[in-house]
Amino acid sequence: MPLPFLTADSACDAQDPDGPDSSDYALPYEDADRWRRPYRPGPLRVGIGAVLLLLSSFMLLATMIIAFAGAWAAASVCLVTALTVIGGTLRLLASGVRVHRTGLRRMTVLSSRTVPWQDVVEVRTAQQPVRWMGLPRTVQGQALVASVRGGGEPLVLLTDHNTDFLSRPEAFDRAAETVQGWADEHRTPAVA
């Protein structure tokens, strides 16, 4: 009996002799017309998301207990709070850089910005002060920045001190090279 999931794994191994964890690649069944994150979410981001989802499950259990006790106002407040935590956690897990053949998207917990490739002038790695895990504290580190046509401050896409790449410099370098490769492949060069 053919097992298609084993075939896909062997096809990926043939593409990448170092194994499936050494780089990110398009899977044979993957939709080519969707926004994709060119790197894996870091263990810190996934761990924070797991703890928040565990907390929200306890909140939903508390909602059920409060509702069975007959305190509907308190149960509704608890339900709204649990759903807010779930929504925030899903947004936290979805945060990061996405690429598509039409442009570049940077998603944060509270906002999202999409830039078409023709408006991207340059994508480069720079040494600069970066925010540590998205907090106001800054440290010296590397950042992948995109210069956007029309001037203004460069868009910081990735840093080596965010929740995806903290203590993982090889993963940051690989993700930066992947995003730069997408930029080189899809953006149109500026006419001088």
mmCIF file of N, CA, C and O in Angstrom, residues 126-132 135-145 153 156 158-161:
data_model
loop_
_atom_site.group_PDB
_atom_site.id
_atom_site.type_symbol
_atom_site.label_atom_id
_atom_site.label_comp_id
_atom_site.label_asym_id
_atom_site.label_seq_id
_atom_site.Cartn_x
_atom_site.Cartn_y
_atom_site.Cartn_z
ATOM 1 N N ALA A 126 21.753 44.391 8.958
ATOM 2 C CA ALA A 126 22.482 45.523 9.528
ATOM 3 C C ALA A 126 22.740 45.292 11.014
ATOM 4 O O ALA A 126 21.912 44.706 11.707
ATOM 5 N N GLN A 127 23.895 45.768 11.483
ATOM 6 C CA GLN A 127 24.190 45.784 12.913
ATOM 7 C C GLN A 127 23.593 47.064 13.480
ATOM 8 O O GLN A 127 23.923 48.151 13.022
ATOM 9 N N GLN A 128 22.722 46.939 14.454
ATOM 10 C CA GLN A 128 22.057 48.104 15.030
ATOM 11 C C GLN A 128 21.441 47.726 16.365
ATOM 12 O O GLN A 128 21.331 46.543 16.684
ATOM 13 N N PRO A 129 21.030 48.705 17.160
ATOM 14 C CA PRO A 129 20.288 48.373 18.380
ATOM 15 C C PRO A 129 18.939 47.754 18.011
ATOM 16 O O PRO A 129 18.222 48.275 17.168
ATOM 17 N N VAL A 130 18.631 46.623 18.612
ATOM 18 C CA VAL A 130 17.374 45.924 18.337
ATOM 19 C C VAL A 130 16.630 45.704 19.644
ATOM 20 O O VAL A 130 17.235 45.678 20.720
ATOM 21 N N ARG A 131 15.331 45.555 19.544
ATOM 22 C CA ARG A 131 14.508 45.316 20.736
ATOM 23 C C ARG A 131 14.654 43.871 21.170
ATOM 24 O O ARG A 131 14.592 42.962 20.357
ATOM 25 N N TRP A 132 14.834 43.666 22.461
ATOM 26 C CA TRP A 132 14.998 42.331 23.011
ATOM 27 C C TRP A 132 13.624 41.722 23.230
ATOM 28 O O TRP A 132 12.844 42.201 24.044
ATOM 29 N N LEU A 135 10.382 43.796 23.539
ATOM 30 C CA LEU A 135 10.188 44.684 24.677
ATOM 31 C C LEU A 135 10.901 46.015 24.420
ATOM 32 O O LEU A 135 11.735 46.120 23.517
ATOM 33 N N PRO A 136 10.616 47.046 25.213
ATOM 34 C CA PRO A 136 11.260 48.344 24.985
ATOM 35 C C PRO A 136 12.784 48.339 25.168
ATOM 36 O O PRO A 136 13.471 49.192 24.633
ATOM 37 N N ARG A 137 13.324 47.376 25.892
ATOM 38 C CA ARG A 137 14.766 47.316 26.116
ATOM 39 C C ARG A 137 15.476 46.995 24.805
ATOM 40 O O ARG A 137 15.089 46.078 24.081
ATOM 41 N N THR A 138 16.543 47.732 24.491
ATOM 42 C CA THR A 138 17.299 47.471 23.272
ATOM 43 C C THR A 138 18.688 46.947 23.614
ATOM 44 O O THR A 138 19.271 47.313 24.628
ATOM 45 N N VAL A 139 19.189 46.097 22.742
ATOM 46 C CA VAL A 139 20.540 45.559 22.831
ATOM 47 C C VAL A 139 21.158 45.641 21.443
ATOM 48 O O VAL A 139 20.452 45.796 20.444
ATOM 49 N N GLN A 140 22.485 45.540 21.376
ATOM 50 C CA GLN A 140 23.151 45.555 20.082
ATOM 51 C C GLN A 140 22.975 44.193 19.428
ATOM 52 O O GLN A 140 23.189 43.158 20.043
ATOM 53 N N GLY A 141 22.554 44.180 18.172
ATOM 54 C CA GLY A 141 22.331 42.919 17.477
ATOM 55 C C GLY A 141 22.199 43.116 15.988
ATOM 56 O O GLY A 141 22.464 44.189 15.458
ATOM 57 N N GLN A 142 21.783 42.074 15.321
ATOM 58 C CA GLN A 142 21.575 42.105 13.882
ATOM 59 C C GLN A 142 20.093 42.232 13.582
ATOM 60 O O GLN A 142 19.267 41.667 14.293
ATOM 61 N N ALA A 143 19.809 42.939 12.506
ATOM 62 C CA ALA A 143 18.420 43.080 12.060
ATOM 63 C C ALA A 143 18.376 42.958 10.545
ATOM 64 O O ALA A 143 19.290 43.405 9.854
ATOM 65 N N LEU A 144 17.344 42.336 10.054
ATOM 66 C CA LEU A 144 17.077 42.307 8.625
ATOM 67 C C LEU A 144 16.116 43.448 8.343
ATOM 68 O O LEU A 144 15.001 43.471 8.873
ATOM 69 N N VAL A 145 16.578 44.425 7.570
ATOM 70 C CA VAL A 145 15.764 45.619 7.310
ATOM 71 C C VAL A 145 15.465 45.714 5.819
ATOM 72 O O VAL A 145 16.252 45.283 4.980
ATOM 73 N N GLU A 153 11.681 55.616 7.383
ATOM 74 C CA GLU A 153 12.514 54.717 8.170
ATOM 75 C C GLU A 153 12.435 53.302 7.607
ATOM 76 O O GLU A 153 11.360 52.835 7.236
ATOM 77 N N VAL A 156 11.964 47.130 9.868
ATOM 78 C CA VAL A 156 12.701 46.038 10.509
ATOM 79 C C VAL A 156 11.866 44.776 10.395
ATOM 80 O O VAL A 156 10.759 44.693 10.929
ATOM 81 N N LEU A 158 13.200 41.228 10.756
ATOM 82 C CA LEU A 158 13.619 40.216 11.719
ATOM 83 C C LEU A 158 14.780 40.752 12.542
ATOM 84 O O LEU A 158 15.551 41.568 12.048
ATOM 85 N N THR A 159 14.906 40.285 13.763
ATOM 86 C CA THR A 159 16.090 40.574 14.559
ATOM 87 C C THR A 159 16.597 39.275 15.177
ATOM 88 O O THR A 159 15.839 38.309 15.320
ATOM 89 N N ASP A 160 17.858 39.272 15.548
ATOM 90 C CA ASP A 160 18.409 38.063 16.156
ATOM 91 C C ASP A 160 18.105 37.980 17.648
ATOM 92 O O ASP A 160 18.531 37.046 18.310
ATOM 93 N N HIS A 161 17.331 38.944 18.175
ATOM 94 C CA HIS A 161 16.942 38.928 19.584
ATOM 95 C C HIS A 161 15.426 38.891 19.764
ATOM 96 O O HIS A 161 14.912 39.257 20.810
#
